[in-house]
Amino acid sequence: MYLNGQTYHKSYDSNNFFYRETTELFIVNLTPDSHPFHTHLSAYQLVQTCDIDSSYEAEFYRLNGQQLPFTHATMFPNVSKYLRGCVANPMHAWLDTVTVNPSQVMQLRFRVAGRGRELTAFNFDPTTGPYVAHCHML
């Protein structure tokens, strides 16, 4: 199993998240399985859920090649061009896990910020990262 066509290694950094900053993320599931997406020392709001046009996957592999794992930095098509049937989420709860279904995209408003005791409960500085995001099907 790969993340963005890459094997995991400690120096992998496809996203530059900064403490106390907010960014929008698009989590795309091109697999036939549902995946519970989870983050640590951070939270996000679900902005909307969309289906993804099947041509996105073809464009993704056209940009990157078919051979996994990729031996180069992963390139991504502009996902907004491929969104279909989006449903806005009226809830504004902060989450750390959400299930992304097959052929689905979730737009998340992601914020790296300790919650309460997390700022002092660990023997590392949570303001410097790295911040972990993964599928809970490990």
Tab-separated table of N, CA and C in Angstrom:
chain	number	residue	atom	x	y	z
A	1	MET	N	0.847	-1.167	0.000
A	1	MET	CA	0.000	0.000	0.000
A	1	MET	C	0.896	1.236	0.000
A	2	TYR	N	0.499	2.247	-0.733
A	2	TYR	CA	1.299	3.451	-0.879
A	2	TYR	C	0.481	4.683	-0.504
A	3	LEU	N	1.171	5.736	-0.131
A	3	LEU	CA	0.559	7.038	0.107
A	3	LEU	C	1.022	7.947	-1.018
A	4	ASN	N	0.094	8.406	-1.853
A	4	ASN	CA	0.426	9.251	-3.011
A	4	ASN	C	1.439	8.581	-3.933
A	5	GLY	N	1.354	7.254	-4.042
A	5	GLY	CA	2.260	6.528	-4.918
A	5	GLY	C	3.654	6.340	-4.355
A	6	GLN	N	3.850	6.644	-3.068
A	6	GLN	CA	5.165	6.579	-2.435
A	6	GLN	C	5.151	5.581	-1.293
A	7	THR	N	6.298	4.947	-1.034
A	7	THR	CA	6.435	4.177	0.190
A	7	THR	C	6.693	5.170	1.315
A	8	TYR	N	6.365	4.780	2.532
A	8	TYR	CA	6.595	5.686	3.651
A	8	TYR	C	8.071	5.687	4.017
A	9	HIS	N	8.605	6.864	4.238
A	9	HIS	CA	9.922	6.998	4.848
A	9	HIS	C	9.927	8.308	5.621
A	10	LYS	N	10.759	8.354	6.620
A	10	LYS	CA	10.704	9.451	7.578
A	10	LYS	C	10.882	10.826	6.944
A	11	SER	N	11.639	10.935	5.873
A	11	SER	CA	11.885	12.243	5.280
A	11	SER	C	10.781	12.673	4.316
A	12	TYR	N	9.794	11.802	4.100
A	12	TYR	CA	8.701	12.115	3.184
A	12	TYR	C	7.934	13.335	3.678
A	13	ASP	N	7.784	14.325	2.831
A	13	ASP	CA	7.071	15.541	3.231
A	13	ASP	C	6.347	16.118	2.019
A	14	SER	N	5.140	15.616	1.757
A	14	SER	CA	4.397	16.104	0.604
A	14	SER	C	3.601	17.358	0.937
A	15	ASN	N	3.449	17.630	2.210
A	15	ASN	CA	2.667	18.786	2.629
A	15	ASN	C	3.460	19.573	3.661
A	16	ASN	N	3.439	20.854	3.521
A	16	ASN	CA	4.095	21.708	4.508
A	16	ASN	C	3.024	22.336	5.378
A	17	PHE	N	2.770	21.705	6.519
A	17	PHE	CA	1.793	22.219	7.459
A	17	PHE	C	2.531	23.007	8.521
A	18	PHE	N	1.972	24.108	8.913
A	18	PHE	CA	2.612	24.945	9.905
A	18	PHE	C	1.685	25.110	11.099
A	19	TYR	N	2.280	25.115	12.280
A	19	TYR	CA	1.543	25.235	13.527
A	19	TYR	C	0.677	26.494	13.530
A	20	ARG	N	-0.570	26.311	13.927
A	20	ARG	CA	-1.568	27.386	14.050
A	20	ARG	C	-1.967	28.014	12.715
A	21	GLU	N	-1.675	27.351	11.595
A	21	GLU	CA	-2.145	27.824	10.298
A	21	GLU	C	-3.203	26.864	9.784
A	22	THR	N	-4.090	27.367	8.957
A	22	THR	CA	-5.179	26.580	8.397
A	22	THR	C	-4.976	26.451	6.895
A	23	THR	N	-5.222	25.265	6.369
A	23	THR	CA	-5.106	25.017	4.935
A	23	THR	C	-6.226	24.094	4.493
A	24	GLU	N	-6.535	24.115	3.222
A	24	GLU	CA	-7.553	23.230	2.662
A	24	GLU	C	-6.856	22.005	2.063
A	25	LEU	N	-7.371	20.826	2.379
A	25	LEU	CA	-6.855	19.572	1.845
A	25	LEU	C	-7.949	18.855	1.079
A	26	PHE	N	-7.565	18.161	0.029
A	26	PHE	CA	-8.479	17.278	-0.691
A	26	PHE	C	-7.950	15.863	-0.525
A	27	ILE	N	-8.718	14.996	0.134
A	27	ILE	CA	-8.344	13.606	0.326
A	27	ILE	C	-9.092	12.803	-0.738
A	28	VAL	N	-8.338	12.198	-1.660
A	28	VAL	CA	-8.908	11.472	-2.792
A	28	VAL	C	-8.712	9.979	-2.568
A	29	ASN	N	-9.793	9.218	-2.675
A	29	ASN	CA	-9.700	7.763	-2.545
A	29	ASN	C	-9.954	7.122	-3.899
A	30	LEU	N	-8.892	6.619	-4.528
A	30	LEU	CA	-9.007	5.943	-5.821
A	30	LEU	C	-9.064	4.427	-5.679
A	31	THR	N	-9.117	3.940	-4.454
A	31	THR	CA	-9.129	2.494	-4.220
A	31	THR	C	-10.568	1.970	-4.169
A	32	PRO	N	-10.751	0.644	-4.227
A	32	PRO	CA	-12.097	0.079	-4.120
A	32	PRO	C	-12.581	-0.065	-2.675
A	33	ASP	N	-11.781	0.386	-1.706
A	33	ASP	CA	-12.124	0.236	-0.289
A	33	ASP	C	-12.331	1.587	0.381
A	34	SER	N	-13.164	1.598	1.433
A	34	SER	CA	-13.294	2.789	2.271
A	34	SER	C	-12.067	2.899	3.162
A	35	HIS	N	-11.630	4.132	3.422
A	35	HIS	CA	-10.445	4.352	4.240
A	35	HIS	C	-10.721	5.384	5.322
A	36	PRO	N	-10.517	5.020	6.590
A	36	PRO	CA	-10.624	5.998	7.672
A	36	PRO	C	-9.339	6.836	7.734
A	37	PHE	N	-9.442	8.096	7.376
A	37	PHE	CA	-8.307	9.020	7.346
A	37	PHE	C	-8.194	9.665	8.725
A	38	HIS	N	-6.992	9.635	9.302
A	38	HIS	CA	-6.790	10.071	10.688
A	38	HIS	C	-5.559	10.966	10.792
A	39	THR	N	-5.616	11.946	11.671
A	39	THR	CA	-4.474	12.837	11.903
A	39	THR	C	-4.109	12.859	13.386
A	40	HIS	N	-2.880	13.256	13.660
A	40	HIS	CA	-2.379	13.402	15.029
A	40	HIS	C	-1.986	14.852	15.265
A	41	LEU	N	-2.207	15.354	16.486
A	41	LEU	CA	-1.854	16.725	16.892
A	41	LEU	C	-2.454	17.778	15.970
A	42	SER	N	-3.592	17.468	15.399
A	42	SER	CA	-4.240	18.385	14.479
A	42	SER	C	-5.717	18.030	14.420
A	43	ALA	N	-6.482	18.882	13.790
A	43	ALA	CA	-7.905	18.622	13.606
A	43	ALA	C	-8.334	19.242	12.289
A	44	TYR	N	-9.489	18.824	11.815
A	44	TYR	CA	-9.996	19.392	10.573
A	44	TYR	C	-11.512	19.421	10.599
A	45	GLN	N	-12.054	20.286	9.760
A	45	GLN	CA	-13.491	20.338	9.535
A	45	GLN	C	-13.763	19.771	8.147
A	46	LEU	N	-14.815	18.975	8.027
A	46	LEU	CA	-15.227	18.467	6.736
A	46	LEU	C	-16.003	19.574	6.031
A	47	VAL	N	-15.473	20.071	4.918
A	47	VAL	CA	-16.099	21.157	4.164
A	47	VAL	C	-17.157	20.596	3.226
A	48	GLN	N	-16.768	19.595	2.433
A	48	GLN	CA	-17.699	18.973	1.498
A	48	GLN	C	-17.210	17.587	1.111
A	49	THR	N	-18.161	16.771	0.664
A	49	THR	CA	-17.883	15.441	0.147
A	49	THR	C	-18.308	15.425	-1.310
A	50	CYS	N	-17.465	14.892	-2.187
A	50	CYS	CA	-17.736	14.872	-3.627
A	50	CYS	C	-17.405	13.508	-4.202
A	51	ASP	N	-18.034	13.199	-5.320
A	51	ASP	CA	-17.592	12.080	-6.144
A	51	ASP	C	-16.488	12.621	-7.043
A	52	ILE	N	-15.627	11.718	-7.506
A	52	ILE	CA	-14.560	12.151	-8.404
A	52	ILE	C	-14.771	11.515	-9.770
A	53	ASP	N	-14.646	12.322	-10.802
A	53	ASP	CA	-14.777	11.831	-12.165
A	53	ASP	C	-13.689	10.795	-12.428
A	54	SER	N	-14.050	9.722	-13.118
A	54	SER	CA	-13.108	8.622	-13.354
A	54	SER	C	-11.881	9.063	-14.157
A	55	SER	N	-11.963	10.164	-14.877
A	55	SER	CA	-10.803	10.615	-15.660
A	55	SER	C	-9.681	11.168	-14.776
A	56	TYR	N	-9.961	11.458	-13.510
A	56	TYR	CA	-8.910	11.935	-12.597
A	56	TYR	C	-7.805	10.879	-12.455
A	57	GLU	N	-8.201	9.629	-12.260
A	57	GLU	CA	-7.203	8.576	-12.064
A	57	GLU	C	-6.312	8.429	-13.293
A	58	ALA	N	-6.889	8.489	-14.475
A	58	ALA	CA	-6.091	8.403	-15.701
A	58	ALA	C	-5.093	9.555	-15.790
A	59	GLU	N	-5.532	10.755	-15.430
A	59	GLU	CA	-4.637	11.915	-15.466
A	59	GLU	C	-3.541	11.796	-14.409
A	60	PHE	N	-3.882	11.293	-13.221
A	60	PHE	CA	-2.904	11.086	-12.153
A	60	PHE	C	-1.778	10.173	-12.640
A	61	TYR	N	-2.134	9.055	-13.267
A	61	TYR	CA	-1.117	8.122	-13.745
A	61	TYR	C	-0.421	8.616	-15.004
A	62	ARG	N	-1.085	9.429	-15.808
A	62	ARG	CA	-0.405	10.035	-16.961
A	62	ARG	C	0.719	10.947	-16.481
A	63	LEU	N	0.466	11.691	-15.409
A	63	LEU	CA	1.481	12.603	-14.859
A	63	LEU	C	2.631	11.857	-14.185
A	64	ASN	N	2.323	10.718	-13.556
A	64	ASN	CA	3.296	10.055	-12.694
A	64	ASN	C	3.850	8.751	-13.230
A	65	GLY	N	3.205	8.163	-14.224
A	65	GLY	CA	3.591	6.838	-14.687
A	65	GLY	C	2.827	5.779	-13.916
A	66	GLN	N	2.874	4.564	-14.401
A	66	GLN	CA	2.100	3.463	-13.811
A	66	GLN	C	2.885	2.682	-12.760
A	67	GLN	N	4.210	2.768	-12.808
A	67	GLN	CA	5.043	1.932	-11.941
A	67	GLN	C	5.051	2.464	-10.506
A	68	LEU	N	4.586	1.619	-9.570
A	68	LEU	CA	4.606	1.973	-8.151
A	68	LEU	C	5.708	1.189	-7.459
A	69	PRO	N	6.359	1.759	-6.453
A	69	PRO	CA	6.210	3.153	-6.021
A	69	PRO	C	6.885	4.115	-6.998
A	70	PHE	N	6.437	5.355	-6.982
A	70	PHE	CA	7.052	6.372	-7.823
A	70	PHE	C	8.469	6.649	-7.328
A	71	THR	N	9.343	6.996	-8.247
A	71	THR	CA	10.727	7.324	-7.883
A	71	THR	C	10.960	8.829	-7.977
A	72	HIS	N	9.900	9.585	-8.041
A	72	HIS	CA	9.964	11.047	-8.151
A	72	HIS	C	8.879	11.629	-7.252
A	73	ALA	N	8.932	12.912	-7.021
A	73	ALA	CA	7.881	13.572	-6.244
A	73	ALA	C	6.553	13.413	-6.976
A	74	THR	N	5.519	13.064	-6.246
A	74	THR	CA	4.206	12.842	-6.844
A	74	THR	C	3.624	14.143	-7.380
A	75	MET	N	3.074	14.059	-8.594
A	75	MET	CA	2.402	15.210	-9.208
A	75	MET	C	0.898	14.959	-9.174
A	76	PHE	N	0.118	16.013	-8.913
A	76	PHE	CA	-1.327	15.874	-8.767
A	76	PHE	C	-2.060	16.742	-9.782
A	77	PRO	N	-3.071	16.167	-10.460
A	77	PRO	CA	-3.939	17.004	-11.293
A	77	PRO	C	-4.719	17.973	-10.397
A	78	ASN	N	-5.208	19.055	-10.955
A	78	ASN	CA	-6.051	19.991	-10.217
A	78	ASN	C	-7.375	19.300	-9.919
A	79	VAL	N	-7.535	18.831	-8.689
A	79	VAL	CA	-8.682	18.003	-8.330
A	79	VAL	C	-10.007	18.722	-8.517
A	80	SER	N	-10.035	20.034	-8.382
A	80	SER	CA	-11.304	20.769	-8.471
A	80	SER	C	-11.968	20.596	-9.838
A	81	LYS	N	-11.192	20.301	-10.883
A	81	LYS	CA	-11.757	20.077	-12.226
A	81	LYS	C	-12.506	18.754	-12.331
A	82	TYR	N	-12.311	17.856	-11.379
A	82	TYR	CA	-12.849	16.507	-11.466
A	82	TYR	C	-13.941	16.217	-10.440
A	83	LEU	N	-14.324	17.208	-9.648
A	83	LEU	CA	-15.326	16.998	-8.603
A	83	LEU	C	-16.721	16.957	-9.203
A	84	ARG	N	-17.545	16.018	-8.712
A	84	ARG	CA	-18.918	15.857	-9.186
A	84	ARG	C	-19.832	15.636	-7.986
A	85	GLY	N	-21.060	16.165	-8.046
A	85	GLY	CA	-22.076	15.877	-7.028
A	85	GLY	C	-21.660	16.224	-5.619
A	86	CYS	N	-21.056	17.380	-5.425
A	86	CYS	CA	-20.572	17.769	-4.095
A	86	CYS	C	-21.732	18.084	-3.145
A	87	VAL	N	-21.553	17.677	-1.899
A	87	VAL	CA	-22.522	17.953	-0.848
A	87	VAL	C	-21.781	18.669	0.269
A	88	ALA	N	-22.204	19.906	0.544
A	88	ALA	CA	-21.574	20.684	1.616
A	88	ALA	C	-21.942	20.083	2.968
A	89	ASN	N	-21.020	20.157	3.896
A	89	ASN	CA	-21.258	19.658	5.245
A	89	ASN	C	-21.696	20.816	6.130
A	90	PRO	N	-22.917	20.780	6.669
A	90	PRO	CA	-23.384	21.892	7.511
A	90	PRO	C	-22.783	21.899	8.910
A	91	MET	N	-22.185	20.786	9.325
A	91	MET	CA	-21.585	20.696	10.661
A	91	MET	C	-20.202	21.352	10.627
A	92	HIS	N	-19.821	21.967	11.708
A	92	HIS	CA	-18.512	22.609	11.770
A	92	HIS	C	-17.652	22.017	12.885
A	93	ALA	N	-17.923	20.760	13.224
A	93	ALA	CA	-17.177	20.098	14.291
A	93	ALA	C	-15.736	19.864	13.853
A	94	TRP	N	-14.817	19.916	14.815
A	94	TRP	CA	-13.413	19.594	14.546
A	94	TRP	C	-13.234	18.102	14.745
A	95	LEU	N	-12.670	17.446	13.743
A	95	LEU	CA	-12.522	15.996	13.711
A	95	LEU	C	-11.051	15.604	13.646
A	96	ASP	N	-10.767	14.326	13.934
A	96	ASP	CA	-9.430	13.803	13.654
A	96	ASP	C	-9.493	12.509	12.861
A	97	THR	N	-10.716	12.027	12.568
A	97	THR	CA	-10.887	10.842	11.734
A	97	THR	C	-12.165	11.002	10.907
A	98	VAL	N	-12.073	10.648	9.642
A	98	VAL	CA	-13.234	10.651	8.750
A	98	VAL	C	-13.040	9.515	7.750
A	99	THR	N	-14.118	8.859	7.353
A	99	THR	CA	-14.033	7.759	6.394
A	99	THR	C	-14.260	8.283	4.981
A	100	VAL	N	-13.291	7.995	4.110
A	100	VAL	CA	-13.375	8.396	2.705
A	100	VAL	C	-13.743	7.152	1.904
A	101	ASN	N	-14.895	7.201	1.262
A	101	ASN	CA	-15.390	6.050	0.502
A	101	ASN	C	-14.736	5.975	-0.880
A	102	PRO	N	-14.856	4.816	-1.551
A	102	PRO	CA	-14.259	4.655	-2.876
A	102	PRO	C	-14.749	5.713	-3.868
A	103	SER	N	-13.841	6.170	-4.717
A	103	SER	CA	-14.142	7.178	-5.754
A	103	SER	C	-14.747	8.449	-5.161
A	104	GLN	N	-14.291	8.791	-3.984
A	104	GLN	CA	-14.814	9.951	-3.276
A	104	GLN	C	-13.669	10.892	-2.897
A	105	VAL	N	-14.013	12.174	-2.786
A	105	VAL	CA	-13.074	13.198	-2.357
A	105	VAL	C	-13.686	13.912	-1.167
A	106	MET	N	-12.887	14.146	-0.158
A	106	MET	CA	-13.336	14.958	0.967
A	106	MET	C	-12.455	16.191	1.030
A	107	GLN	N	-13.103	17.336	1.038
A	107	GLN	CA	-12.383	18.597	1.212
A	107	GLN	C	-12.390	18.909	2.696
A	108	LEU	N	-11.196	19.080	3.247
A	108	LEU	CA	-11.033	19.301	4.673
A	108	LEU	C	-10.387	20.656	4.926
A	109	ARG	N	-10.833	21.322	5.963
A	109	ARG	CA	-10.180	22.543	6.450
A	109	ARG	C	-9.308	22.088	7.609
A	110	PHE	N	-8.007	22.026	7.362
A	110	PHE	CA	-7.035	21.390	8.248
A	110	PHE	C	-6.296	22.445	9.061
A	111	ARG	N	-6.210	22.218	10.387
A	111	ARG	CA	-5.501	23.156	11.260
A	111	ARG	C	-4.605	22.383	12.220
A	112	VAL	N	-3.339	22.729	12.185
A	112	VAL	CA	-2.385	22.126	13.107
A	112	VAL	C	-2.368	22.971	14.373
A	113	ALA	N	-2.850	22.374	15.455
A	113	ALA	CA	-2.882	23.081	16.745
A	113	ALA	C	-3.086	22.051	17.832
A	114	GLY	N	-2.304	22.121	18.875
A	114	GLY	CA	-2.480	21.218	19.998
A	114	GLY	C	-3.825	21.471	20.649
A	115	ARG	N	-4.357	20.436	21.250
A	115	ARG	CA	-5.637	20.554	21.934
A	115	ARG	C	-5.385	20.361	23.416
A	116	GLY	N	-5.493	21.448	24.185
A	116	GLY	CA	-5.358	21.352	25.634
A	116	GLY	C	-4.005	20.833	26.064
A	117	ARG	N	-4.015	19.732	26.827
A	117	ARG	CA	-2.786	19.179	27.394
A	117	ARG	C	-1.794	18.694	26.351
A	118	GLU	N	-2.207	18.498	25.105
A	118	GLU	CA	-1.269	18.002	24.088
A	118	GLU	C	-0.060	18.908	23.934
A	119	LEU	N	-0.210	20.169	24.300
A	119	LEU	CA	0.929	21.086	24.172
A	119	LEU	C	2.020	20.794	25.185
A	120	THR	N	1.687	20.145	26.280
A	120	THR	CA	2.684	19.902	27.314
A	120	THR	C	2.803	18.439	27.720
A	121	ALA	N	1.948	17.566	27.210
A	121	ALA	CA	1.901	16.186	27.685
A	121	ALA	C	2.973	15.288	27.057
A	122	PHE	N	3.675	15.754	26.042
A	122	PHE	CA	4.639	14.908	25.353
A	122	PHE	C	6.054	15.426	25.547
A	123	ASN	N	7.029	14.568	25.262
A	123	ASN	CA	8.421	14.964	25.423
A	123	ASN	C	8.986	15.525	24.114
A	124	PHE	N	8.154	16.173	23.315
A	124	PHE	CA	8.601	16.858	22.108
A	124	PHE	C	7.776	18.129	21.951
A	125	ASP	N	8.223	18.986	21.092
A	125	ASP	CA	7.550	20.262	20.874
A	125	ASP	C	6.552	20.124	19.734
A	126	PRO	N	5.229	20.097	20.009
A	126	PRO	CA	4.238	19.898	18.957
A	126	PRO	C	4.108	21.081	18.006
A	127	THR	N	4.793	22.173	18.286
A	127	THR	CA	4.711	23.331	17.381
A	127	THR	C	5.638	23.194	16.187
A	128	THR	N	6.507	22.172	16.191
A	128	THR	CA	7.481	22.047	15.109
A	128	THR	C	7.203	20.882	14.173
A	129	GLY	N	6.240	20.004	14.485
A	129	GLY	CA	5.954	18.861	13.629
A	129	GLY	C	7.013	17.790	13.797
A	130	PRO	N	7.071	16.761	12.959
A	130	PRO	CA	6.180	16.575	11.814
A	130	PRO	C	4.786	16.157	12.269
A	131	TYR	N	3.813	16.356	11.406
A	131	TYR	CA	2.434	16.040	11.712
A	131	TYR	C	2.040	14.819	10.916
A	132	VAL	N	1.467	13.845	11.592
A	132	VAL	CA	1.177	12.556	10.991
A	132	VAL	C	-0.276	12.493	10.532
A	133	ALA	N	-0.467	12.066	9.291
A	133	ALA	CA	-1.792	11.771	8.756
A	133	ALA	C	-1.694	10.411	8.073
A	134	HIS	N	-2.671	9.544	8.321
A	134	HIS	CA	-2.593	8.202	7.751
A	134	HIS	C	-3.975	7.574	7.694
A	135	CYS	N	-4.054	6.486	6.956
A	135	CYS	CA	-5.255	5.663	6.924
A	135	CYS	C	-5.185	4.732	8.122
A	136	HIS	N	-6.309	4.498	8.776
A	136	HIS	CA	-6.320	3.624	9.940
A	136	HIS	C	-6.387	2.148	9.568
A	137	MET	N	-6.265	1.824	8.303
A	137	MET	CA	-6.201	0.425	7.869
A	137	MET	C	-4.737	0.040	7.719
A	138	LEU	N	-3.980	0.136	8.796
A	138	LEU	CA	-2.550	-0.169	8.759
A	138	LEU	C	-2.290	-1.648	8.892
